[in-house]
Amino acid sequence: MSSSNGLGWEDVSHRSYRYAGLDVPIPPMDHFMIVRYRSGNTPMERSMHGQRTKAVCGPGDFSLLTHAEHSHWYWTECIDVSHTYLSENLMCRVASDVLERTVAEVRLHDLLRSQDPVVTGIVDAITVEALHKGLGGSLYVEALALQLAVHLLRDYASVTYRDSVVGGAISPSRLRRLQEFIEAHMHEGISIEQMAGVVGLGVWTFTKHFKATTGRAPHEFVLDCRVERARRLLAQGLTAIKEVASYCGFADQAHMTRVFRARLGTTPSRVKKGN
């Protein structure tokens, strides 16, 4: 049996199992799950919300389970299956990117038995990676998970939106929230993923709409904020240049000097002296 435990994957995981017949309750989950039937055929019964569904599941079939739903499963024959788990964070992030709207919730259609070569093909590729652990495995699996998430959103999902359609600009309230975040974390490294998360958008959607709003790419905006804070501190003349560089998130004093020359046509020491 195979598992992705310890492989450093994010937002996607995998385990395979060999089951005898079972009568088992499945508690509400914090992730989405695709069950891929690999060998063996068995009558399968599932109860959920007081309703019972039945099917015969075997190789080539898959079941789809949404998260946060209690269900009860019963089967009688031996089967080999693989489980692929996708996080709610991944599904919502991809949905926000694809739909260009802030997503409150993604729900997958609960399916006892279905066939789709795209789903099973991607799940099989994830399984192979868990078994053989190839070069660049985490990046490879991330790409597979993104493909799987988009396909599921196309054909097997319903989406609840958090607010109205995002237009070509980020709202003033979101922009203020982002500026507050940058101010609070300027001394640290700030990633585009963090910035997108603050305003509740996927990275691709955020990058596009941020530039439409500010006229600058996110990294340029952060750098401008660093320069402005450093300029104010230096003008006060109370803090050493090296400390200003650190407090404003520059790699070191030399880095801040290069940025000042490029953007302001002067150096930190001249700003501190009032020139």
mmCIF file of C-alpha atoms in Angstrom:
data_model
loop_
_atom_site.group_PDB
_atom_site.id
_atom_site.type_symbol
_atom_site.label_atom_id
_atom_site.label_comp_id
_atom_site.label_asym_id
_atom_site.label_seq_id
_atom_site.Cartn_x
_atom_site.Cartn_y
_atom_site.Cartn_z
ATOM 1 C CA MET A 1 0.000 0.000 0.000
ATOM 2 C CA SER A 2 1.177 3.577 -0.674
ATOM 3 C CA SER A 3 1.034 6.859 1.204
ATOM 4 C CA SER A 4 2.139 10.464 0.719
ATOM 5 C CA ASN A 5 3.005 10.855 4.408
ATOM 6 C CA GLY A 6 6.369 12.565 4.845
ATOM 7 C CA LEU A 7 6.662 13.650 1.208
ATOM 8 C CA GLY A 8 6.045 17.338 1.881
ATOM 9 C CA TRP A 9 2.958 17.666 -0.288
ATOM 10 C CA GLU A 10 0.646 20.614 0.417
ATOM 11 C CA ASP A 11 -3.158 20.699 0.006
ATOM 12 C CA VAL A 12 -3.184 17.208 -1.512
ATOM 13 C CA SER A 13 -2.477 13.808 -0.006
ATOM 14 C CA HIS A 14 -2.822 10.143 -0.887
ATOM 15 C CA ARG A 15 -3.275 6.754 0.728
ATOM 16 C CA SER A 16 -4.153 3.358 -0.704
ATOM 17 C CA TYR A 17 -5.888 0.526 1.127
ATOM 18 C CA ARG A 18 -6.873 -3.111 0.793
ATOM 19 C CA TYR A 19 -10.261 -3.629 2.401
ATOM 20 C CA ALA A 20 -12.289 -6.652 3.292
ATOM 21 C CA GLY A 21 -16.036 -6.144 3.512
ATOM 22 C CA LEU A 22 -16.889 -3.380 5.994
ATOM 23 C CA ASP A 23 -19.788 -1.602 7.607
ATOM 24 C CA VAL A 24 -18.267 1.741 8.548
ATOM 25 C CA PRO A 25 -19.432 5.265 9.433
ATOM 26 C CA ILE A 26 -17.470 8.136 7.855
ATOM 27 C CA PRO A 27 -17.477 11.261 10.041
ATOM 28 C CA PRO A 28 -17.564 14.785 8.588
ATOM 29 C CA MET A 29 -14.211 15.596 6.964
ATOM 30 C CA ASP A 30 -12.125 18.735 6.623
ATOM 31 C CA HIS A 31 -11.140 17.807 3.055
ATOM 32 C CA PHE A 32 -12.583 16.431 -0.173
ATOM 33 C CA MET A 33 -11.932 12.806 -1.070
ATOM 34 C CA ILE A 34 -11.845 10.816 -4.313
ATOM 35 C CA VAL A 35 -12.000 7.039 -3.886
ATOM 36 C CA ARG A 36 -10.518 5.227 -6.893
ATOM 37 C CA TYR A 37 -11.462 1.525 -7.159
ATOM 38 C CA ARG A 38 -8.417 -0.372 -8.381
ATOM 39 C CA SER A 39 -9.278 -4.090 -8.108
ATOM 40 C CA GLY A 40 -12.168 -6.189 -6.935
ATOM 41 C CA ASN A 41 -15.878 -5.678 -7.483
ATOM 42 C CA THR A 42 -18.352 -5.200 -4.679
ATOM 43 C CA PRO A 43 -21.924 -4.133 -4.053
ATOM 44 C CA MET A 44 -21.663 -0.768 -2.291
ATOM 45 C CA GLU A 45 -24.291 0.947 -0.163
ATOM 46 C CA ARG A 46 -24.080 4.466 1.219
ATOM 47 C CA SER A 47 -26.459 6.212 3.600
ATOM 48 C CA MET A 48 -26.450 9.996 3.919
ATOM 49 C CA HIS A 49 -29.152 12.379 5.165
ATOM 50 C CA GLY A 50 -31.383 9.370 5.723
ATOM 51 C CA GLN A 51 -31.179 8.349 2.061
ATOM 52 C CA ARG A 52 -29.578 5.122 0.869
ATOM 53 C CA THR A 53 -27.930 4.636 -2.531
ATOM 54 C CA LYS A 54 -26.581 1.401 -3.996
ATOM 55 C CA ALA A 55 -24.190 0.510 -6.820
ATOM 56 C CA VAL A 56 -21.647 -2.117 -7.817
ATOM 57 C CA CYS A 57 -18.178 -0.537 -7.743
ATOM 58 C CA GLY A 58 -15.091 -1.907 -9.455
ATOM 59 C CA PRO A 59 -11.978 -0.982 -11.458
ATOM 60 C CA GLY A 60 -12.442 2.229 -13.439
ATOM 61 C CA ASP A 61 -15.026 3.621 -11.014
ATOM 62 C CA PHE A 62 -14.607 6.345 -8.437
ATOM 63 C CA SER A 63 -16.629 7.762 -5.560
ATOM 64 C CA LEU A 64 -16.616 11.447 -4.686
ATOM 65 C CA LEU A 65 -17.101 12.690 -1.124
ATOM 66 C CA THR A 66 -17.536 16.320 -0.198
ATOM 67 C CA HIS A 67 -16.284 17.557 3.158
ATOM 68 C CA ALA A 68 -18.234 18.132 6.387
ATOM 69 C CA GLU A 69 -20.875 15.491 5.676
ATOM 70 C CA HIS A 70 -21.561 12.388 7.748
ATOM 71 C CA SER A 71 -22.148 9.175 5.778
ATOM 72 C CA HIS A 72 -22.321 5.425 6.341
ATOM 73 C CA TRP A 73 -20.801 2.875 3.942
ATOM 74 C CA TYR A 74 -21.333 -0.867 3.617
ATOM 75 C CA TRP A 75 -19.735 -3.366 1.232
ATOM 76 C CA THR A 76 -19.191 -7.118 1.278
ATOM 77 C CA GLU A 77 -16.257 -8.021 -1.012
ATOM 78 C CA CYS A 78 -12.497 -7.417 -0.898
ATOM 79 C CA ILE A 79 -11.371 -4.320 -2.807
ATOM 80 C CA ASP A 80 -8.190 -2.319 -3.391
ATOM 81 C CA VAL A 81 -8.724 1.438 -3.443
ATOM 82 C CA SER A 82 -6.726 4.646 -3.454
ATOM 83 C CA HIS A 83 -7.853 7.769 -1.646
ATOM 84 C CA THR A 84 -6.883 11.209 -2.921
ATOM 85 C CA TYR A 85 -7.579 14.117 -0.578
ATOM 86 C CA LEU A 86 -7.847 17.767 -1.647
ATOM 87 C CA SER A 87 -7.959 20.526 0.951
ATOM 88 C CA GLU A 88 -10.767 23.037 1.179
ATOM 89 C CA ASN A 89 -8.132 25.768 0.912
ATOM 90 C CA LEU A 90 -7.007 24.447 -2.483
ATOM 91 C CA MET A 91 -10.541 24.146 -3.871
ATOM 92 C CA CYS A 92 -11.562 27.637 -2.721
ATOM 93 C CA ARG A 93 -8.319 29.201 -3.953
ATOM 94 C CA VAL A 94 -8.652 27.622 -7.397
ATOM 95 C CA ALA A 95 -12.336 28.526 -7.570
ATOM 96 C CA SER A 96 -11.514 32.166 -6.784
ATOM 97 C CA ASP A 97 -8.918 32.207 -9.549
ATOM 98 C CA VAL A 98 -11.112 30.497 -12.130
ATOM 99 C CA LEU A 99 -14.307 32.397 -11.345
ATOM 100 C CA GLU A 100 -12.658 35.708 -10.400
ATOM 101 C CA ARG A 101 -14.883 36.034 -7.355
ATOM 102 C CA THR A 102 -14.330 35.626 -3.630
ATOM 103 C CA VAL A 103 -15.510 32.133 -2.757
ATOM 104 C CA ALA A 104 -17.103 31.324 0.605
ATOM 105 C CA GLU A 105 -17.551 27.591 0.063
ATOM 106 C CA VAL A 106 -17.033 24.842 -2.488
ATOM 107 C CA ARG A 107 -19.150 21.705 -2.317
ATOM 108 C CA LEU A 108 -18.562 18.668 -4.489
ATOM 109 C CA HIS A 109 -21.419 16.478 -5.662
ATOM 110 C CA ASP A 110 -21.424 13.325 -3.543
ATOM 111 C CA LEU A 111 -21.219 10.456 -5.994
ATOM 112 C CA LEU A 112 -21.324 6.803 -5.012
ATOM 113 C CA ARG A 113 -20.182 5.568 -8.420
ATOM 114 C CA SER A 114 -19.040 7.439 -11.489
ATOM 115 C CA GLN A 115 -16.559 7.086 -14.335
ATOM 116 C CA ASP A 116 -14.401 9.861 -15.759
ATOM 117 C CA PRO A 117 -11.022 9.124 -17.367
ATOM 118 C CA VAL A 118 -9.748 12.616 -16.501
ATOM 119 C CA VAL A 119 -10.405 12.125 -12.793
ATOM 120 C CA THR A 120 -9.016 8.604 -12.650
ATOM 121 C CA GLY A 121 -6.035 9.518 -14.834
ATOM 122 C CA ILE A 122 -4.940 12.356 -12.542
ATOM 123 C CA VAL A 123 -5.581 10.290 -9.419
ATOM 124 C CA ASP A 124 -3.486 7.461 -10.888
ATOM 125 C CA ALA A 125 -0.633 9.863 -11.614
ATOM 126 C CA ILE A 126 -0.732 11.068 -8.000
ATOM 127 C CA THR A 127 -0.674 7.450 -6.826
ATOM 128 C CA VAL A 128 2.351 6.648 -8.994
ATOM 129 C CA GLU A 129 4.200 9.652 -7.588
ATOM 130 C CA ALA A 130 3.505 8.520 -4.024
ATOM 131 C CA LEU A 131 4.937 5.108 -4.907
ATOM 132 C CA HIS A 132 8.029 6.165 -6.856
ATOM 133 C CA LYS A 133 8.860 9.604 -5.399
ATOM 134 C CA GLY A 134 10.348 11.173 -8.528
ATOM 135 C CA LEU A 135 12.369 14.345 -8.984
ATOM 136 C CA GLY A 136 10.407 17.481 -8.133
ATOM 137 C CA GLY A 137 7.616 15.412 -6.642
ATOM 138 C CA SER A 138 5.947 18.156 -4.605
ATOM 139 C CA LEU A 139 5.817 20.547 -7.560
ATOM 140 C CA TYR A 140 4.604 17.795 -9.878
ATOM 141 C CA VAL A 141 1.810 16.773 -7.508
ATOM 142 C CA GLU A 142 0.817 20.406 -6.963
ATOM 143 C CA ALA A 143 0.325 20.757 -10.727
ATOM 144 C CA LEU A 144 -1.734 17.560 -10.823
ATOM 145 C CA ALA A 145 -3.858 18.730 -7.888
ATOM 146 C CA LEU A 146 -4.550 22.050 -9.642
ATOM 147 C CA GLN A 147 -5.673 20.204 -12.783
ATOM 148 C CA LEU A 148 -7.892 17.936 -10.723
ATOM 149 C CA ALA A 149 -9.398 20.868 -8.805
ATOM 150 C CA VAL A 150 -10.258 22.749 -12.016
ATOM 151 C CA HIS A 151 -11.834 19.638 -13.560
ATOM 152 C CA LEU A 152 -13.912 18.972 -10.447
ATOM 153 C CA LEU A 153 -15.058 22.609 -10.399
ATOM 154 C CA ARG A 154 -16.166 22.326 -14.017
ATOM 155 C CA ASP A 155 -18.258 19.188 -13.668
ATOM 156 C CA TYR A 156 -18.767 18.161 -10.051
ATOM 157 C CA ALA A 157 -19.073 21.221 -7.842
ATOM 158 C CA SER A 158 -21.331 23.977 -6.593
ATOM 159 C CA VAL A 159 -19.856 27.239 -5.327
ATOM 160 C CA THR A 160 -21.122 29.799 -2.815
ATOM 161 C CA TYR A 161 -19.749 33.298 -3.272
ATOM 162 C CA ARG A 162 -18.757 35.608 -0.444
ATOM 163 C CA ASP A 163 -19.609 38.845 -2.223
ATOM 164 C CA SER A 164 -20.489 40.348 -5.579
ATOM 165 C CA VAL A 165 -18.501 39.860 -8.754
ATOM 166 C CA VAL A 166 -15.009 41.301 -8.618
ATOM 167 C CA GLY A 167 -14.641 43.925 -11.291
ATOM 168 C CA GLY A 168 -11.459 45.333 -12.678
ATOM 169 C CA ALA A 169 -10.368 46.826 -9.371
ATOM 170 C CA ILE A 170 -9.870 45.840 -5.742
ATOM 171 C CA SER A 171 -12.303 47.667 -3.454
ATOM 172 C CA PRO A 172 -10.991 50.499 -1.245
ATOM 173 C CA SER A 173 -11.765 48.533 1.929
ATOM 174 C CA ARG A 174 -9.740 45.556 0.702
ATOM 175 C CA LEU A 175 -6.900 47.795 -0.380
ATOM 176 C CA ARG A 176 -6.835 49.429 3.073
ATOM 177 C CA ARG A 177 -6.772 45.981 4.671
ATOM 178 C CA LEU A 178 -3.844 45.026 2.453
ATOM 179 C CA GLN A 179 -1.944 48.234 3.227
ATOM 180 C CA GLU A 180 -2.419 47.590 6.954
ATOM 181 C CA PHE A 181 -1.048 44.075 6.486
ATOM 182 C CA ILE A 182 2.003 45.367 4.608
ATOM 183 C CA GLU A 183 2.672 47.979 7.275
ATOM 184 C CA ALA A 184 2.448 45.352 10.018
ATOM 185 C CA HIS A 185 4.690 42.845 8.256
ATOM 186 C CA MET A 186 7.068 45.074 6.312
ATOM 187 C CA HIS A 187 10.075 43.904 8.319
ATOM 188 C CA GLU A 188 9.369 40.352 7.087
ATOM 189 C CA GLY A 189 9.277 38.792 3.664
ATOM 190 C CA ILE A 190 5.837 39.385 2.125
ATOM 191 C CA SER A 191 4.725 36.944 -0.568
ATOM 192 C CA ILE A 192 2.112 37.435 -3.269
ATOM 193 C CA GLU A 193 0.286 34.421 -1.824
ATOM 194 C CA GLN A 194 -0.022 36.209 1.532
ATOM 195 C CA MET A 195 -1.234 39.412 -0.109
ATOM 196 C CA ALA A 196 -3.834 37.545 -2.153
ATOM 197 C CA GLY A 197 -5.027 35.758 0.974
ATOM 198 C CA VAL A 198 -5.532 39.052 2.835
ATOM 199 C CA VAL A 199 -8.054 40.223 0.235
ATOM 200 C CA GLY A 200 -9.564 36.764 -0.273
ATOM 201 C CA LEU A 201 -8.515 36.189 -3.878
ATOM 202 C CA GLY A 202 -6.468 33.625 -5.734
ATOM 203 C CA VAL A 203 -2.979 34.648 -6.794
ATOM 204 C CA TRP A 204 -3.731 35.015 -10.503
ATOM 205 C CA THR A 205 -6.908 37.047 -9.948
ATOM 206 C CA PHE A 206 -5.259 39.189 -7.277
ATOM 207 C CA THR A 207 -2.241 40.017 -9.432
ATOM 208 C CA LYS A 208 -4.392 41.078 -12.360
ATOM 209 C CA HIS A 209 -6.837 43.179 -10.357
ATOM 210 C CA PHE A 210 -4.156 44.677 -8.125
ATOM 211 C CA LYS A 211 -2.336 46.101 -11.114
ATOM 212 C CA ALA A 212 -5.618 47.430 -12.499
ATOM 213 C CA THR A 213 -6.229 49.163 -9.162
ATOM 214 C CA THR A 214 -2.796 50.576 -8.355
ATOM 215 C CA GLY A 215 -1.006 50.616 -11.696
ATOM 216 C CA ARG A 216 1.777 48.572 -10.118
ATOM 217 C CA ALA A 217 2.616 44.924 -9.708
ATOM 218 C CA PRO A 218 2.315 43.679 -6.104
ATOM 219 C CA HIS A 219 6.076 43.401 -5.549
ATOM 220 C CA GLU A 220 6.585 46.947 -6.838
ATOM 221 C CA PHE A 221 3.898 48.231 -4.478
ATOM 222 C CA VAL A 222 5.533 46.545 -1.485
ATOM 223 C CA LEU A 223 8.911 47.965 -2.467
ATOM 224 C CA ASP A 224 7.421 51.461 -2.721
ATOM 225 C CA CYS A 225 5.985 51.041 0.778
ATOM 226 C CA ARG A 226 9.410 49.993 2.069
ATOM 227 C CA VAL A 227 11.039 53.023 0.473
ATOM 228 C CA GLU A 228 8.446 55.421 1.875
ATOM 229 C CA ARG A 229 8.766 54.088 5.424
ATOM 230 C CA ALA A 230 12.572 54.165 5.203
ATOM 231 C CA ARG A 231 12.522 57.731 3.859
ATOM 232 C CA ARG A 232 10.363 58.897 6.782
ATOM 233 C CA LEU A 233 12.549 57.196 9.385
ATOM 234 C CA LEU A 234 15.756 58.502 7.859
ATOM 235 C CA ALA A 235 14.373 62.032 7.681
ATOM 236 C CA GLN A 236 13.679 61.904 11.424
ATOM 237 C CA GLY A 237 17.388 61.158 11.929
ATOM 238 C CA LEU A 238 16.879 59.057 15.063
ATOM 239 C CA THR A 239 17.622 55.575 13.724
ATOM 240 C CA ALA A 240 20.821 54.141 12.287
ATOM 241 C CA ILE A 241 20.719 53.416 8.560
ATOM 242 C CA LYS A 242 21.396 49.708 9.101
ATOM 243 C CA GLU A 243 18.473 49.463 11.549
ATOM 244 C CA VAL A 244 16.173 51.306 9.148
ATOM 245 C CA ALA A 245 17.045 48.835 6.411
ATOM 246 C CA SER A 246 16.177 45.904 8.673
ATOM 247 C CA TYR A 247 12.972 47.458 9.999
ATOM 248 C CA CYS A 248 11.730 48.202 6.487
ATOM 249 C CA GLY A 249 12.424 44.725 5.138
ATOM 250 C CA PHE A 250 15.462 45.357 2.931
ATOM 251 C CA ALA A 251 17.982 42.554 2.705
ATOM 252 C CA ASP A 252 20.701 44.826 4.121
ATOM 253 C CA GLN A 253 21.926 48.426 4.021
ATOM 254 C CA ALA A 254 23.531 47.983 0.605
ATOM 255 C CA HIS A 255 20.230 46.719 -0.814
ATOM 256 C CA MET A 256 18.382 49.772 0.540
ATOM 257 C CA THR A 257 21.049 52.059 -0.937
ATOM 258 C CA ARG A 258 20.649 50.491 -4.392
ATOM 259 C CA VAL A 259 16.857 50.878 -4.245
ATOM 260 C CA PHE A 260 17.097 54.508 -3.093
ATOM 261 C CA ARG A 261 19.450 55.361 -5.937
ATOM 262 C CA ALA A 262 17.169 53.692 -8.477
ATOM 263 C CA ARG A 263 13.901 55.153 -7.201
ATOM 264 C CA LEU A 264 14.810 58.437 -5.515
ATOM 265 C CA GLY A 265 18.091 59.373 -7.181
ATOM 266 C CA THR A 266 19.809 59.720 -3.820
ATOM 267 C CA THR A 267 21.196 57.604 -0.977
ATOM 268 C CA PRO A 268 19.911 56.833 2.536
ATOM 269 C CA SER A 269 22.778 58.773 4.119
ATOM 270 C CA ARG A 270 21.898 61.928 2.169
ATOM 271 C CA VAL A 271 18.231 61.612 3.157
ATOM 272 C CA LYS A 272 19.273 61.278 6.793
ATOM 273 C CA LYS A 273 21.438 64.385 6.535
ATOM 274 C CA GLY A 274 18.544 66.303 4.980
ATOM 275 C CA ASN A 275 20.095 66.666 1.515
#
